[in-house]
Coordinates of N, CA and C and ligand atoms in Angstrom, one line a residue:
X4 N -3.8 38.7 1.8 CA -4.7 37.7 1.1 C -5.8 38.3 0.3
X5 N -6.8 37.3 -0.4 CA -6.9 38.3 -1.8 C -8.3 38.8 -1.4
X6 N -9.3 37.6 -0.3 CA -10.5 38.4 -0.2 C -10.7 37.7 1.4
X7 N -11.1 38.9 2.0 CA -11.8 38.6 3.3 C -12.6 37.0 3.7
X8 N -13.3 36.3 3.0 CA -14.1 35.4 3.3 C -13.3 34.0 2.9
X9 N -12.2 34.5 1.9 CA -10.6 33.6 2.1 C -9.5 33.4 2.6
X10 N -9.5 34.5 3.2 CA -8.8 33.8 4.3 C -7.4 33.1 3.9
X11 N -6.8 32.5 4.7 CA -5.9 31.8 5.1 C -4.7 31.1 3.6
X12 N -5.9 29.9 3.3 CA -5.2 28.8 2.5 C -5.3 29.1 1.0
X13 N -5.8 30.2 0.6 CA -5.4 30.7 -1.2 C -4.4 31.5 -1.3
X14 N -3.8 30.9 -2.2 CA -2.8 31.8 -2.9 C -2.9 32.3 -4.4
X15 N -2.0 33.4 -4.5 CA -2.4 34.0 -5.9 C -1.3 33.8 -6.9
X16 N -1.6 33.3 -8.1 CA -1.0 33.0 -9.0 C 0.1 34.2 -9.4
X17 N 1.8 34.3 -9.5 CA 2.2 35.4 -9.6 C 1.7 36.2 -11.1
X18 N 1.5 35.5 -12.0 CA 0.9 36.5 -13.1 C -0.3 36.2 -13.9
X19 N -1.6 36.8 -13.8 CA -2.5 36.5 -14.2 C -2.6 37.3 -16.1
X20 N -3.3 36.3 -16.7 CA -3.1 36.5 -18.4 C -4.7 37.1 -18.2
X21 N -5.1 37.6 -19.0 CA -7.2 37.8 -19.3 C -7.4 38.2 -20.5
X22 N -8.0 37.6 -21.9 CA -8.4 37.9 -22.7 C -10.0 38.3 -22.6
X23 N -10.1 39.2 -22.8 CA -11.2 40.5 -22.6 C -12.1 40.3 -23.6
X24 N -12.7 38.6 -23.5 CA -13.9 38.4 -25.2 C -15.2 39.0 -24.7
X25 N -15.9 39.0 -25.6 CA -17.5 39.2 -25.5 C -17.8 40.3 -25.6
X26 N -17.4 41.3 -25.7 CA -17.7 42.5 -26.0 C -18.9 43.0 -26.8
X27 N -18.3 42.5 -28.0 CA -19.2 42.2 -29.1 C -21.1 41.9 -28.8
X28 N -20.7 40.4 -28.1 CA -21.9 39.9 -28.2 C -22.8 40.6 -26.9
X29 N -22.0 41.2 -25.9 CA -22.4 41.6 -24.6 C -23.5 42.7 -25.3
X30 N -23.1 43.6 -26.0 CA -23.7 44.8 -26.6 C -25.1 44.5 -27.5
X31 N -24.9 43.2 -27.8 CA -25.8 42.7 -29.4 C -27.3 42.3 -28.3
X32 N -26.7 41.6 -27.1 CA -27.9 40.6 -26.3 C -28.7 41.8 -25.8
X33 N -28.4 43.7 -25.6 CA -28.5 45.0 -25.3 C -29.0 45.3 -26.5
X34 N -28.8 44.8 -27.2 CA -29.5 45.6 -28.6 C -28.8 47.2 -29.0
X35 N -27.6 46.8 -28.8 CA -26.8 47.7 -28.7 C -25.7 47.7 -29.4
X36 N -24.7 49.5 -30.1 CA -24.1 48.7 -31.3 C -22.3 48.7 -30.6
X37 N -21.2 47.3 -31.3 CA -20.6 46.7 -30.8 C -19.9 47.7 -30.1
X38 N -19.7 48.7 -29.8 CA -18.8 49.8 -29.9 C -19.5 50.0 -28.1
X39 N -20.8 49.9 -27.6 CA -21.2 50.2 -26.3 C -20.6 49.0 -25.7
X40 N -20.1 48.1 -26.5 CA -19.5 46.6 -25.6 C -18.6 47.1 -25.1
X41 N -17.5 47.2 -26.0 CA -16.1 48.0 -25.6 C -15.8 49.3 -24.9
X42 N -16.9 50.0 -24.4 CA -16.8 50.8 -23.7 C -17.3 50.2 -21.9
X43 N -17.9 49.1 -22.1 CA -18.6 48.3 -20.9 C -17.0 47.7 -20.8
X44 N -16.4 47.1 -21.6 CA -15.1 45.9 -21.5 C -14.2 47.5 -20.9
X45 N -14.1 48.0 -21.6 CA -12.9 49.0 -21.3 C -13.3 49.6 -19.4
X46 N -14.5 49.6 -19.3 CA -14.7 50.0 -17.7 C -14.6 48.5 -17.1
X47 N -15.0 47.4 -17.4 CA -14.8 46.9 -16.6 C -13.0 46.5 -16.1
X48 N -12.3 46.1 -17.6 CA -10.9 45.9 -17.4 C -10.5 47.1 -16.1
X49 N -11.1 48.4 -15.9 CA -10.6 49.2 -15.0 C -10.8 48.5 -13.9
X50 N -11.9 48.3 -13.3 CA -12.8 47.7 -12.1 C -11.6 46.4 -11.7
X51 N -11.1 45.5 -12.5 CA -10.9 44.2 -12.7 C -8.9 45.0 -11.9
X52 N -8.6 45.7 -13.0 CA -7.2 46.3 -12.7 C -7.2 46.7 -11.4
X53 N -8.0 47.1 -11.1 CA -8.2 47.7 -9.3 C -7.9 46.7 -8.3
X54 N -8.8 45.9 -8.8 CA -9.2 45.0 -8.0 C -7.5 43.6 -7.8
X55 N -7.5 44.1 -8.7 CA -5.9 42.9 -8.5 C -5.0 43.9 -7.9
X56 N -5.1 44.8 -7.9 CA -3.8 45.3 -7.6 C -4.0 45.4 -5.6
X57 N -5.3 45.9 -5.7 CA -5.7 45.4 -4.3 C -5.8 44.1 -3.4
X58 N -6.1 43.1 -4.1 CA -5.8 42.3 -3.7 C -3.9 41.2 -3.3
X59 N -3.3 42.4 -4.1 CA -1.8 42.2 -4.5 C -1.1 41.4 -5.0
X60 N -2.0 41.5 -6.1 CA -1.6 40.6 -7.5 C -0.5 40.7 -7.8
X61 N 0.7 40.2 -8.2 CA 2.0 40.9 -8.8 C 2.1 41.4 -10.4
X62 N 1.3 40.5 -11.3 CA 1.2 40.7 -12.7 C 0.0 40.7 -13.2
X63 N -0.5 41.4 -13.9 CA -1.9 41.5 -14.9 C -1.3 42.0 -16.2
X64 N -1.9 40.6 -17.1 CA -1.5 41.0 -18.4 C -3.0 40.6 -19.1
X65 N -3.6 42.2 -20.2 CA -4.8 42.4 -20.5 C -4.6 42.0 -21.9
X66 N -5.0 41.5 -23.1 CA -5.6 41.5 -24.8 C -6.6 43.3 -24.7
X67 N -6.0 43.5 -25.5 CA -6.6 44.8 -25.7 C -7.0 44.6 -27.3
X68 N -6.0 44.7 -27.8 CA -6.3 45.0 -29.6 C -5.0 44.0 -29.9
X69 N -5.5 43.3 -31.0 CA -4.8 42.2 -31.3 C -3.9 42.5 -33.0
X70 N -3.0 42.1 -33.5 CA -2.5 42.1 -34.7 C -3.2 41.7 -35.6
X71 N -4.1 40.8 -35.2 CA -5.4 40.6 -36.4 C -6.9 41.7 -36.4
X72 N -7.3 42.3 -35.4 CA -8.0 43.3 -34.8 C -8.1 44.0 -36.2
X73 N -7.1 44.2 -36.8 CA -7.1 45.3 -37.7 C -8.5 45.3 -38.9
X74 N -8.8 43.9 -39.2 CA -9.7 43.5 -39.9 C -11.2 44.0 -39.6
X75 N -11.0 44.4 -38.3 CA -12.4 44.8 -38.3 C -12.5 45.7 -38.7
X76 N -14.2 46.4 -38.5 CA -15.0 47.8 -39.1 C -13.7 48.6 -39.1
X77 N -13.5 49.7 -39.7 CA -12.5 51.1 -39.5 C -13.4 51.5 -37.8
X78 N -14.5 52.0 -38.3 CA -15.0 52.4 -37.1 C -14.6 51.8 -35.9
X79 N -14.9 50.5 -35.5 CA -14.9 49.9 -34.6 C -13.1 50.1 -34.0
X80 N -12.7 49.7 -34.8 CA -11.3 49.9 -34.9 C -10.5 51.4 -34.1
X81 N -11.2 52.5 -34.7 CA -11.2 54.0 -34.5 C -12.0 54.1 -33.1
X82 N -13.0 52.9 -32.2 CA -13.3 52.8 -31.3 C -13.0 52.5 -30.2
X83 N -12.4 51.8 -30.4 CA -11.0 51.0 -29.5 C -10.4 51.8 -29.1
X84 N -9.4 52.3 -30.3 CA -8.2 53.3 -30.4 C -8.6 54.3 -29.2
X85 N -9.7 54.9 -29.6 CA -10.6 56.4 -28.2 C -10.4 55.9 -27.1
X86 N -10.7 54.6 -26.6 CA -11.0 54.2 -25.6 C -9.8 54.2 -24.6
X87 N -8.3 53.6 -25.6 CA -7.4 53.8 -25.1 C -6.9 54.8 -24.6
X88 N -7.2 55.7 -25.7 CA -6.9 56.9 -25.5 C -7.1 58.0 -24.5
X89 N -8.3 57.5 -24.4 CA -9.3 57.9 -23.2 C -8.6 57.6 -21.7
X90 N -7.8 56.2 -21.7 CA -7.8 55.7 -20.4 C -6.5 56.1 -20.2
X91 N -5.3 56.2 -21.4 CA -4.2 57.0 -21.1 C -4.3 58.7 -20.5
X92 N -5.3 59.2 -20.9 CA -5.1 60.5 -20.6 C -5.5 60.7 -19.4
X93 N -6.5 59.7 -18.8 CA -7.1 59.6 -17.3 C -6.3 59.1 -16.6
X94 N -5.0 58.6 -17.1 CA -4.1 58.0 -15.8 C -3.6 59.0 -14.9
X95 N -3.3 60.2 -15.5 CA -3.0 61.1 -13.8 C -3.9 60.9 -12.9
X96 N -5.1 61.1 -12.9 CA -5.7 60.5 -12.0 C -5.7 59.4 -11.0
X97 N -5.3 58.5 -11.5 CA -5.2 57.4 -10.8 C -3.6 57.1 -10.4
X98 N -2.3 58.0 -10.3 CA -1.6 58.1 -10.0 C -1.2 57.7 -8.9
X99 N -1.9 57.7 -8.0 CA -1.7 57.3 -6.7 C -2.0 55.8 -5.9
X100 N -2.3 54.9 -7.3 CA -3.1 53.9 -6.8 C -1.8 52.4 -7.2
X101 N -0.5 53.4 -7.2 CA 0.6 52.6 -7.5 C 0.7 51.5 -8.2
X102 N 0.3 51.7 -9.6 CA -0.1 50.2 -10.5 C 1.6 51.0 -11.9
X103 N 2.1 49.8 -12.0 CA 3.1 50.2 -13.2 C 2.1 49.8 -14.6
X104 N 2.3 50.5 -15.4 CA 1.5 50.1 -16.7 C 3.0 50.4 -17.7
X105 N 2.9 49.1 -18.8 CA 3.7 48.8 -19.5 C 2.6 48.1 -20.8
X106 N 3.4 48.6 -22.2 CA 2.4 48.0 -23.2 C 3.3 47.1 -24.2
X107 N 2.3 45.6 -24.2 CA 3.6 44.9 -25.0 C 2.7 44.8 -26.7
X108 N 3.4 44.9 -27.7 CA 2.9 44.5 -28.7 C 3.8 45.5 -29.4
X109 N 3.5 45.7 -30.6 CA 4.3 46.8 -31.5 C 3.5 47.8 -31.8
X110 N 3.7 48.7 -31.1 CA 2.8 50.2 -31.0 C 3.1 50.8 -32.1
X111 N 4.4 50.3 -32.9 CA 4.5 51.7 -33.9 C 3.7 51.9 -35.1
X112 N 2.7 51.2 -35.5 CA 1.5 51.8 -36.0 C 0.5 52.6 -35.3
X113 N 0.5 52.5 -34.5 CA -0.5 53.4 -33.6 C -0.6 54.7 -34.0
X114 N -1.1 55.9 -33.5 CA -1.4 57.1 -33.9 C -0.2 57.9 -32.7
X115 N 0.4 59.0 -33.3 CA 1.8 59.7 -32.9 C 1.5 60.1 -31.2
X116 N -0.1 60.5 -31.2 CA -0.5 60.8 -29.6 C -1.1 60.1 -28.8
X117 N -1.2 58.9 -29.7 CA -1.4 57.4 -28.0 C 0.0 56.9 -28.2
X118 N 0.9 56.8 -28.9 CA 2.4 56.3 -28.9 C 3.3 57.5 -27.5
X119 N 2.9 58.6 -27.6 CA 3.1 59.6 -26.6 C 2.7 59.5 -25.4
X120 N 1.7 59.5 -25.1 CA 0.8 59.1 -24.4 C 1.5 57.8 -23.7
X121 N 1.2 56.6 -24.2 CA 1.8 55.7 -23.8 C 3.2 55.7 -23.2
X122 N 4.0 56.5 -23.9 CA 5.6 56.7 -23.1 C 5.4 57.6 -21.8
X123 N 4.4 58.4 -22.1 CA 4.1 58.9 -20.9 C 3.6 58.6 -19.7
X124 N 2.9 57.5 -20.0 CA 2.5 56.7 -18.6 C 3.3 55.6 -18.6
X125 N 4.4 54.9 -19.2 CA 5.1 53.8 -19.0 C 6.1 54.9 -18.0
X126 N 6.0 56.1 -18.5 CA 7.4 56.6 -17.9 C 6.9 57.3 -16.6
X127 N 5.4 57.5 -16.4 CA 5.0 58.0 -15.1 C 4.9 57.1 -14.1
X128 N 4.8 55.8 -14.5 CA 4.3 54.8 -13.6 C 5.4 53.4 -13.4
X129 N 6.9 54.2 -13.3 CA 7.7 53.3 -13.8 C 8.1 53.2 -12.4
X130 N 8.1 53.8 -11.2 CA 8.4 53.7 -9.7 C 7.1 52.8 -9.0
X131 N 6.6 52.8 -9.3 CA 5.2 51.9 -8.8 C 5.5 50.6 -8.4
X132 N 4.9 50.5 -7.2 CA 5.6 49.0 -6.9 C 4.4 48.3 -6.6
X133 N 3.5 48.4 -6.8 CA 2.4 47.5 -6.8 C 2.0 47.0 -7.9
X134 N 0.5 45.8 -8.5 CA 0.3 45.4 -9.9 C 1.2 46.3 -11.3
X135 N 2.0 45.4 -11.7 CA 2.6 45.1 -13.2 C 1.2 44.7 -13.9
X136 N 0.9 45.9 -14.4 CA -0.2 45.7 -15.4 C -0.1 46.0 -17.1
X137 N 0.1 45.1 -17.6 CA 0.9 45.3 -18.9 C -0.6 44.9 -19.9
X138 N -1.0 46.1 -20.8 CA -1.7 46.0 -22.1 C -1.2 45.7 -23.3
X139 N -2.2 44.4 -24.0 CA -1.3 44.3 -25.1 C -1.9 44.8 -26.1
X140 N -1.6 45.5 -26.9 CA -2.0 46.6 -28.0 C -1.3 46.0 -29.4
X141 N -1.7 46.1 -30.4 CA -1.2 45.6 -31.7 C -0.2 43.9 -31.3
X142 N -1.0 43.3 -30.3 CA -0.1 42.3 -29.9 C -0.2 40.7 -30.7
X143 N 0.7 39.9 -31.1 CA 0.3 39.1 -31.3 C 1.3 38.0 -31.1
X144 N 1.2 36.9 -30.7 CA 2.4 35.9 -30.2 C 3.3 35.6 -31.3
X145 N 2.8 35.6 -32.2 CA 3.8 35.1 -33.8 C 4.7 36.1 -33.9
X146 N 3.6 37.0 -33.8 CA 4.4 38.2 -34.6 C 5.8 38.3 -33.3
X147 N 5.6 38.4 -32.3 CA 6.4 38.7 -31.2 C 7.8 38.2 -31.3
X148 N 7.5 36.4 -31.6 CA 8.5 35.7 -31.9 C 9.3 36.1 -33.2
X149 N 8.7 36.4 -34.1 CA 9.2 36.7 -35.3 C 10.1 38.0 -35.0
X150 N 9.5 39.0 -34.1 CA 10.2 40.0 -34.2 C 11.5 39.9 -32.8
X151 N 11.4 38.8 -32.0 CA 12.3 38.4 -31.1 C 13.2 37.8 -32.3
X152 N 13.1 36.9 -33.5 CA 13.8 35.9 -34.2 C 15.1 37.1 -34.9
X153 N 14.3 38.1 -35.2 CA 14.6 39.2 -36.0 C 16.3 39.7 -35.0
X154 N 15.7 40.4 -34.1 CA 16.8 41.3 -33.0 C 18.0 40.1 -32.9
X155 N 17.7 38.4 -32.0 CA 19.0 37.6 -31.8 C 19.4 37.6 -33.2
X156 N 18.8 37.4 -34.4 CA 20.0 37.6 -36.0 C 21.0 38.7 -35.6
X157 N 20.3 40.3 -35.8 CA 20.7 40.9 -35.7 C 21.9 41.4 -34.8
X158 N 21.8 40.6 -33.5 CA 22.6 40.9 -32.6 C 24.1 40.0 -32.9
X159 N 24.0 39.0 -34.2 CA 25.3 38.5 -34.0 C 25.7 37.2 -33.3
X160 N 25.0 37.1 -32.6 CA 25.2 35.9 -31.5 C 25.2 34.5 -31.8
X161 N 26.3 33.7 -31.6 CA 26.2 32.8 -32.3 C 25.7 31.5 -32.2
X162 N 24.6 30.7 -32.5 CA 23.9 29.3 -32.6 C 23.9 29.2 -31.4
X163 N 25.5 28.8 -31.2 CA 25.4 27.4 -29.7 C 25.1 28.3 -28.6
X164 N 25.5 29.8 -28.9 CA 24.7 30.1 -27.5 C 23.2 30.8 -27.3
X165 N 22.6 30.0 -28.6 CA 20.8 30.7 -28.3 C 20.2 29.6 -27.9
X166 N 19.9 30.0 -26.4 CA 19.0 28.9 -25.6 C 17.6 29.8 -25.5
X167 N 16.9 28.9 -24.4 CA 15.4 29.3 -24.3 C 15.3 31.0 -23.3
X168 N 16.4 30.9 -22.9 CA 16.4 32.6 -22.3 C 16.5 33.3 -23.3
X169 N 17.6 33.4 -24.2 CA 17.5 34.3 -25.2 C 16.4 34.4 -25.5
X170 N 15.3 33.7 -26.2 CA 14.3 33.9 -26.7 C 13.4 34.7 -25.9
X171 N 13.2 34.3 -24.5 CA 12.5 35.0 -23.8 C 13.0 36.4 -23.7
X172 N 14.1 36.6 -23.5 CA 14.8 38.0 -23.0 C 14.6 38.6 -24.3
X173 N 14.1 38.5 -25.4 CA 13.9 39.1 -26.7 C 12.5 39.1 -27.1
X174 N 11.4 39.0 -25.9 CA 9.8 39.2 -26.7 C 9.9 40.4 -25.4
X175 N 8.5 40.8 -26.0 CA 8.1 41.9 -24.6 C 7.6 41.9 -23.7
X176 N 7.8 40.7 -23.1 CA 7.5 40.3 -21.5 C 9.0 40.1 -21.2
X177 N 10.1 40.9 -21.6 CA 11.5 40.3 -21.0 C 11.8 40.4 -19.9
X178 N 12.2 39.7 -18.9 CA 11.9 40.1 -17.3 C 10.6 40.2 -16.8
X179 N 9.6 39.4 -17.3 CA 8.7 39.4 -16.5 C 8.3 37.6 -16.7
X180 N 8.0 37.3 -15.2 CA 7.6 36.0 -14.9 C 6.4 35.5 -16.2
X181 N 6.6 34.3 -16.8 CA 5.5 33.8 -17.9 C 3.9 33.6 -16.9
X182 N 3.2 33.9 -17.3 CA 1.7 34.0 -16.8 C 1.1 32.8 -16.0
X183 N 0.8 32.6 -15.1 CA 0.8 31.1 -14.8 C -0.5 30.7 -14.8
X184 N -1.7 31.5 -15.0 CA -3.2 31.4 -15.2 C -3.8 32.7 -16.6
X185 N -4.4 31.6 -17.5 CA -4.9 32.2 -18.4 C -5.8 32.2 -18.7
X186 N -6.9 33.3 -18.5 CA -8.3 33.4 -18.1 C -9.0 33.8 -19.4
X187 N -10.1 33.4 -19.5 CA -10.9 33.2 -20.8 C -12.6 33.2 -20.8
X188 N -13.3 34.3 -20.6 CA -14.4 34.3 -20.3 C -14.9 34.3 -22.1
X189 N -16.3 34.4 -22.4 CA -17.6 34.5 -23.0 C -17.1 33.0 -23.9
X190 N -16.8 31.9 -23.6 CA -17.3 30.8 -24.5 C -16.4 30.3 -25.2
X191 N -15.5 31.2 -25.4 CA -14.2 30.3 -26.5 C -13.2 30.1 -26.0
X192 N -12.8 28.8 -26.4 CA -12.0 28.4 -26.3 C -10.4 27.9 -26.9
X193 N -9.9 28.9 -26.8 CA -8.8 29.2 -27.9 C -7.5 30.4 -27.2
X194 N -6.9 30.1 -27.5 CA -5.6 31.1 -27.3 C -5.8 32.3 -28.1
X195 N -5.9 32.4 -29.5 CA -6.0 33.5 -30.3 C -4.7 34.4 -30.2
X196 N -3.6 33.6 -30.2 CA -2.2 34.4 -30.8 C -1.7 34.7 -29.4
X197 N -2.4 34.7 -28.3 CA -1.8 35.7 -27.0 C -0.6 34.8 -26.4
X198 N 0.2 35.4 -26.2 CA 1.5 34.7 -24.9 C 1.8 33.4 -25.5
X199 N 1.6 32.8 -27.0 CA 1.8 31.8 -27.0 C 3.0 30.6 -26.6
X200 N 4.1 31.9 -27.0 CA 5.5 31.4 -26.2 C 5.6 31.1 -24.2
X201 N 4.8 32.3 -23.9 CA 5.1 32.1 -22.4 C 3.6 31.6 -21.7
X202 N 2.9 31.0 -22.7 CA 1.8 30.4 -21.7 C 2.5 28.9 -22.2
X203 N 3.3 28.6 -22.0 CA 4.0 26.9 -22.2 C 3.5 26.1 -20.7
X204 N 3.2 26.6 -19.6 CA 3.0 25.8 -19.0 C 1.6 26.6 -17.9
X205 N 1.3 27.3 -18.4 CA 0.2 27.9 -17.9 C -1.4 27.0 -17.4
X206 N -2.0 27.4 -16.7 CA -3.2 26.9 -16.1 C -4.4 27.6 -17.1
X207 N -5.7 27.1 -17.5 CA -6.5 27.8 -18.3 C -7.2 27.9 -17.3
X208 N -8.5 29.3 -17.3 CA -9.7 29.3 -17.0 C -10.7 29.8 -17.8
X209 N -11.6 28.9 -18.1 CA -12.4 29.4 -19.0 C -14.2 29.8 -18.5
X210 N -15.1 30.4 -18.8 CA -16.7 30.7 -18.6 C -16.9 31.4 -19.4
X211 N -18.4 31.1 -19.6 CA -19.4 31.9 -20.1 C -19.7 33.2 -20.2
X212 N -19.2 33.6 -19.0 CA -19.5 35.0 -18.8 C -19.4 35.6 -19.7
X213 N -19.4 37.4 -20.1 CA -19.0 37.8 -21.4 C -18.3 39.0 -20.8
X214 N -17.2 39.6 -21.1 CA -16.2 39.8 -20.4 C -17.1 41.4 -19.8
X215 N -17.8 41.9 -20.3 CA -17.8 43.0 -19.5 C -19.0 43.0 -17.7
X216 N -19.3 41.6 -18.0 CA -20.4 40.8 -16.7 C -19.1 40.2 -16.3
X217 N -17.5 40.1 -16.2 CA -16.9 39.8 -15.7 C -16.8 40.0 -14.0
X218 N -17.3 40.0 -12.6 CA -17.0 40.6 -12.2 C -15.9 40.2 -10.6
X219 N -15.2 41.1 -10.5 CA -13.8 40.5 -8.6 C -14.4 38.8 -8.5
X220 N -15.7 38.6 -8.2 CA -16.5 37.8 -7.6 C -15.7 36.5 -8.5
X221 N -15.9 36.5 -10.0 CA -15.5 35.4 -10.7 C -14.0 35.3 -10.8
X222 N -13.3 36.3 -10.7 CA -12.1 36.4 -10.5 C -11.7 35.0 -9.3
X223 N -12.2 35.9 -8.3 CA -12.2 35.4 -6.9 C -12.0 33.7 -7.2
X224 N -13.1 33.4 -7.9 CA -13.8 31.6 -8.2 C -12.8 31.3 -9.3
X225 N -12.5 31.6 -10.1 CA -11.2 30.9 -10.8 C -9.9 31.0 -10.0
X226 N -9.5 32.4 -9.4 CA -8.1 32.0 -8.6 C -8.4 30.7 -7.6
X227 N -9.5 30.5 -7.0 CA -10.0 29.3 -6.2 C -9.7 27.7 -7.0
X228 N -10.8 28.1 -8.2 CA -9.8 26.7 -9.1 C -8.2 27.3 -9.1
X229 N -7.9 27.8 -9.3 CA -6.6 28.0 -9.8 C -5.3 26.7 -8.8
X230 N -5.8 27.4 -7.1 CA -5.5 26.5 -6.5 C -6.0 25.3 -6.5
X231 N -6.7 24.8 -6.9 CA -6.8 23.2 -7.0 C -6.3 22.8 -7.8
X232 N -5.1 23.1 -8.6 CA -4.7 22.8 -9.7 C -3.2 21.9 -9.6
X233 N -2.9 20.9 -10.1 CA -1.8 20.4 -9.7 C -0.4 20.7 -10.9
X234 N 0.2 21.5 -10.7 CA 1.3 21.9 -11.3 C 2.2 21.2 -11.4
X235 N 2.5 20.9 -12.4 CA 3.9 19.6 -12.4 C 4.9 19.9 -13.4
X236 N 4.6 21.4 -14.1 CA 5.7 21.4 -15.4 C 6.4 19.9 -15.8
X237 N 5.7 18.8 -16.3 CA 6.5 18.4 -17.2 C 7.0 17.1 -15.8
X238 N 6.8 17.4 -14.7 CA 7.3 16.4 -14.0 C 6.6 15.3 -13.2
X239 N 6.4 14.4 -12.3 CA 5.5 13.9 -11.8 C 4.8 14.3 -10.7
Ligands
FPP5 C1 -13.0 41.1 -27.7 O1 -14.4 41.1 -27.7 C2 -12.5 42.4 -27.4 C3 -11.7 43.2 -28.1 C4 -11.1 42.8 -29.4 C5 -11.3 44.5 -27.6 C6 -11.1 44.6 -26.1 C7 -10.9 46.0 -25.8 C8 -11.4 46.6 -24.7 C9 -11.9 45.8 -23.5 C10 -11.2 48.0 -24.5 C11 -9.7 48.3 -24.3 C12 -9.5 49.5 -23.6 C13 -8.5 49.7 -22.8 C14 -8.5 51.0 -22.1 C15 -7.4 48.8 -22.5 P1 -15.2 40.9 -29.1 O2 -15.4 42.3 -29.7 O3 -14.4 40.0 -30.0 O4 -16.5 40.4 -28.6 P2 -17.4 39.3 -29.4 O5 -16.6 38.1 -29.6 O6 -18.6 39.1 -28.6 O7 -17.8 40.0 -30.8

């Protein structure tokens, strides 16, 4: 169960979604420039990854860097990139804490040694049977579908037999359960391109918080809503 003082009657959603906002403004209210945010967001996402996998989350899926991201500062941009980089090369370390990491989005603009990197920990951490923690990197829901629309052309397959699996089994969550809670801290309220195909029946949670004051505790309090939530896909 996920925290000592709950005991019994919560359950955990099998895959939790988290767009990682506030960064920005977390650093500004610091008087601080946006680049100390994302180093606060990038430690806490660690803190947060731990913490699910401990509590025995099955899926954690993070917004990292988005297909529109690119628009920002170069710098900022070139800041990000470190950070990942940073967190890929530190995963030997944490080797033993049995989390699979998988990255969905289209990496192939990335730089040749976080694209390496990356195969390297998808391929270190590919026996791991605890938290499915998938980063999404150059990710964006359109684009995803567009590039799922692309592969079923390609593959030949004809009309009557493209249902709603094929589509799924052609983005980069293929085989993995759609997210069933989509969490949303510092204030907005918006999707912004993420999971848009497989958050179709998803639960939102939203607060104030600014993602890097995110902390287990608020986790804790939204999985809490989460159960009070009446799920009915579509039915009564
Ligand atoms: C949104 O906040 C955050 C991002 C676009 C980047 C998120 C990146 C990290 C948390 C670091 C990633 C690192 C690893 C290791 C996965 P914002 O900048 O839009 O904040 P604002 O809305 O307050 O300006």
């Amino acid at each position: 169960m996920f925290s000592k003082k709950h005991k019994v009657d919560i359950s955990l959603p099998q895959h939790i979604a988290i767009i990682m906002d506030g960064n920005g403004r977390w650093a500004k209210k610091r008087k601080l420039p946006r680049s100390a945010g994302h180093v606060a967001g990038a430690k806490n996402f660690k803190t947060i990854a731990r913490y699910c996998n401990k509590i025995g989350l099955k899926y954690l899926t993070v917004y990292a860097f988005s297909t529109e991201n690119w628009k920002r500062p170069q710098e900022e941009v070139n800041g990000i990139m470190n950070l990942l980089r940073d967190y890929l090369k530190d995963a030997e370390n944490f080797k033993d804490e049995n989390i699979r990491v998988r990255f969905i989005g289209n990496i192939e603009p990335l730089a040749d040694d976080i694209k390496e990197l990356i195969h390297k920990n998808e391929e270190m951490s590919k026996d791991a049977t605890g938290l499915n923690l998938n980063i999404a990197i150059n990710y964006g829901g359109r684009d995803e579908i567009t590039n799922a629309v692309k592969n079923i052309v390609k593959s030949g397959i004809r009309e009557a037999d493209i249902d709603e699996s094929v589509i799924s089994q052609n983005l980069y969550t293929k085989d993995m359960p759609d997210p069933d809670f989509i969490i949303r801290p510092s204030g907005e309220y918006r999707l912004s391109n993420y999971l848009i195909w497989q958050s179709a029946y998803a639960e939102f949670w939203f607060s104030d918080v600014l993602w890097p004051d995110f902390t287990p505790k608020h986790l804790d309090k939204a999985i809490e809503e989460y159960n009070k939530r009446n799920r009915r896909f579509g039915g009564v």
